[in-house]
CSV table of C-alpha atoms in Angstrom, one decimal:
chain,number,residue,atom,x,y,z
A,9,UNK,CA,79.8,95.3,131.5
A,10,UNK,CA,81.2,91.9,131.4
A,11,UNK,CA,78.6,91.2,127.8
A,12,UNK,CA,80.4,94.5,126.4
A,13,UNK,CA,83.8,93.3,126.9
A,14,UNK,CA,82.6,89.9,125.5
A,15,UNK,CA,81.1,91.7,122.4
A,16,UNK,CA,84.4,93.7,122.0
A,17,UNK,CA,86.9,90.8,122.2
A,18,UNK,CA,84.7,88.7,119.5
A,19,UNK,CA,84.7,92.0,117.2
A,20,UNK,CA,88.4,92.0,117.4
A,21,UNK,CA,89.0,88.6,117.1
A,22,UNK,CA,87.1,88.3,114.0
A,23,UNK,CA,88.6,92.0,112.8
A,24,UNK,CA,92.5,90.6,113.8
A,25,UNK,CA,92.1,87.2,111.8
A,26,UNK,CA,89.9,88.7,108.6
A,27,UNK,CA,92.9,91.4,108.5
A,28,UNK,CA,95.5,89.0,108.3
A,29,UNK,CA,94.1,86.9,105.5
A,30,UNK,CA,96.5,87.6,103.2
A,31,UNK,CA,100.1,87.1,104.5
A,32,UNK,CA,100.7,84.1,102.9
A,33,UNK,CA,98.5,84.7,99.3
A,34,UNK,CA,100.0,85.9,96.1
A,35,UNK,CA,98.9,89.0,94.4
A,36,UNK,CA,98.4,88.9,90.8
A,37,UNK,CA,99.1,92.4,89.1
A,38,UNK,CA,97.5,93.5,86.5
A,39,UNK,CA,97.6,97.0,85.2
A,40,UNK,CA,99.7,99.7,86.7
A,41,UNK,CA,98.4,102.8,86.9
A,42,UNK,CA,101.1,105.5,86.1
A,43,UNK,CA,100.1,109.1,88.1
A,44,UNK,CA,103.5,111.2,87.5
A,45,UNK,CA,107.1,111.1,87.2
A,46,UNK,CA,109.6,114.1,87.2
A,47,UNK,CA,111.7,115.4,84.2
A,48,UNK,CA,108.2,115.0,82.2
A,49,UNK,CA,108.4,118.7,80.6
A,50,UNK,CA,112.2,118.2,79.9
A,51,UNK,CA,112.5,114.5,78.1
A,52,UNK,CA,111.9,114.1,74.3
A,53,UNK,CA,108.5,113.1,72.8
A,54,UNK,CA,109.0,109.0,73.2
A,55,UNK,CA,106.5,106.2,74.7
A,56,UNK,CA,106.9,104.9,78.1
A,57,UNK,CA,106.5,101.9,79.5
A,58,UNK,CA,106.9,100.6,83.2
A,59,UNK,CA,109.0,97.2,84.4
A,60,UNK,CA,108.4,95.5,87.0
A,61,UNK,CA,111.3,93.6,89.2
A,62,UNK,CA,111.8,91.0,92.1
A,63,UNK,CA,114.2,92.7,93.7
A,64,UNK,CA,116.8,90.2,94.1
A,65,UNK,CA,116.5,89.5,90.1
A,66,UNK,CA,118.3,91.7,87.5
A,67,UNK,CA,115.4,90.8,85.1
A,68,UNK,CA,112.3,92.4,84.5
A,69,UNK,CA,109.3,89.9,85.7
A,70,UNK,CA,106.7,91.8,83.7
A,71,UNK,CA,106.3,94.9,81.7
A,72,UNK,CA,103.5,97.1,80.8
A,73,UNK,CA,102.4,98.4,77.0
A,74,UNK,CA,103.9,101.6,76.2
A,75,UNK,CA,102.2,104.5,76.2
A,76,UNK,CA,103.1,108.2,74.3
A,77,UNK,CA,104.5,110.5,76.8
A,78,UNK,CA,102.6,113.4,74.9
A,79,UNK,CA,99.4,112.6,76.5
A,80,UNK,CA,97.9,113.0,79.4
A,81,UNK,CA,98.2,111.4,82.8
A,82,UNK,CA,97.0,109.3,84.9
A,83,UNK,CA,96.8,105.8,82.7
A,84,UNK,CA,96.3,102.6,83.1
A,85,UNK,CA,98.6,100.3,81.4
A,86,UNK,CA,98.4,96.0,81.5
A,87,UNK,CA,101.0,94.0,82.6
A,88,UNK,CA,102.1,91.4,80.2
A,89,UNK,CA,102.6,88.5,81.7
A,90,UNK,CA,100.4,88.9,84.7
A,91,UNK,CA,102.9,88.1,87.2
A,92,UNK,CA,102.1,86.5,90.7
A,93,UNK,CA,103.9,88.3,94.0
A,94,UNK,CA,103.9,87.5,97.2
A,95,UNK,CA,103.9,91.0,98.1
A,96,UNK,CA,104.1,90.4,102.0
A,97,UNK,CA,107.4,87.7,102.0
A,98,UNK,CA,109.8,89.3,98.5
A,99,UNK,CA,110.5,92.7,97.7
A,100,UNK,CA,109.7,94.8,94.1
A,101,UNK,CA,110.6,97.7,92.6
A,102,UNK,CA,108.7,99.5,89.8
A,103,UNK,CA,110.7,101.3,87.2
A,104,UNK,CA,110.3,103.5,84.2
A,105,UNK,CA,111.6,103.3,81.2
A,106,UNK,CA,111.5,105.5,77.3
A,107,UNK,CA,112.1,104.0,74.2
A,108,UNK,CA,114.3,107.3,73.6
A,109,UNK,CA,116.1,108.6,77.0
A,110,UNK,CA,115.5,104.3,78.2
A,111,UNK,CA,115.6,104.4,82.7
A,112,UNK,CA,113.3,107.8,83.8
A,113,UNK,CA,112.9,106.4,87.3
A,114,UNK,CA,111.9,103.9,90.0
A,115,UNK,CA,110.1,103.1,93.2
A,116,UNK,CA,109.5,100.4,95.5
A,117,UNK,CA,106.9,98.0,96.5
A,118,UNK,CA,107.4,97.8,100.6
A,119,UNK,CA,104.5,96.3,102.1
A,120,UNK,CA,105.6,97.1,105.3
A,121,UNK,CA,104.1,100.6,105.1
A,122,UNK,CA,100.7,99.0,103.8
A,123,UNK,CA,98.4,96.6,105.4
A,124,UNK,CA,95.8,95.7,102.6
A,125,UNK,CA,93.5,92.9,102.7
A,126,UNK,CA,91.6,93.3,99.5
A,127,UNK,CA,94.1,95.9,97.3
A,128,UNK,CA,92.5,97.2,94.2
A,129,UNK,CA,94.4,100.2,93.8
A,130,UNK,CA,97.6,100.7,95.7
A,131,UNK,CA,100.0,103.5,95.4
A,132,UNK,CA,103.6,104.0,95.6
A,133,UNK,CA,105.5,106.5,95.2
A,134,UNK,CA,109.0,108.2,95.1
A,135,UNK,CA,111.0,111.6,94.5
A,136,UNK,CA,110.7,110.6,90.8
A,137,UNK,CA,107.9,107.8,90.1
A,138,UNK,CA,104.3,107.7,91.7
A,139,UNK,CA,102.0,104.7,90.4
A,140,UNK,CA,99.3,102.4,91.7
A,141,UNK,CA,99.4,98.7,91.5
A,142,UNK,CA,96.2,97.2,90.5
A,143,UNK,CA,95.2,93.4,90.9
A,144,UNK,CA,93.5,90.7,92.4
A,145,UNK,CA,94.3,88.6,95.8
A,146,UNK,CA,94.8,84.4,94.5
């Protein structure tokens, strides 16, 4: 009985630090995959694009190509720059934007509804905006 708990206690100990890994490493993102937004059957034929912000910046950090809204979702779009986060210590907020109507809607990026250790496709979503992140840990 006592091996058992042994074998349990080294499982979870080796589960507990692996799962942590990443509170202190920066993602880098680099495409953002956009699922839906609302108002799509009611805005103007335009191309869309997605922004990316540190919350506590009134600039974008990054920004995605644009894409025509007349097409089909989901896409994948790149992120030019590829920006660094440290998802786990500052707070984003994805927004998106037409070249026509300009701000559709936003969302944001709380890691404290997520515990990834190796993220290659997060989502998040709001009323108006559902994406998925997409990246590599540094």
């Amino acid at each position: 009985m006592n091996k058992i708990i042994r074998i349990f206690s080294l499982i979870s100990l080796v589960f507990l630090l692996f799962s942590c890994g990443n509170d202190d490493r920066t993602f880098q993102l680099k495409t953002v995959k956009l699922t839906e937004y609302t108002r799509r059957e009611s805005l103007p034929e335009q191309n869309l694009y997605i922004k990316v912000f540190k919350d506590e910046i009134p600039t974008s950090i990054a920004q995605t190509e644009t894409y025509p809204n007349s097409l089909p979702l989901p896409v994948v779009l790149k992120v030019h720059p590829s920006p660094e986060m440290n998802l786990y210590a500052e707070s984003y907020h994805i927004e998106l934007w037409g070249d026509v109507t300009g701000y559709i809607g936003n969302c944001s990026v709380n890691m404290d509804n997520y515990k990834i250790v190796f993220p290659i496709d997060m989502e998040v979503k709001s009323e108006n905006l559902e994406v998925s992140l997409q990246g590599s840990w540094r």
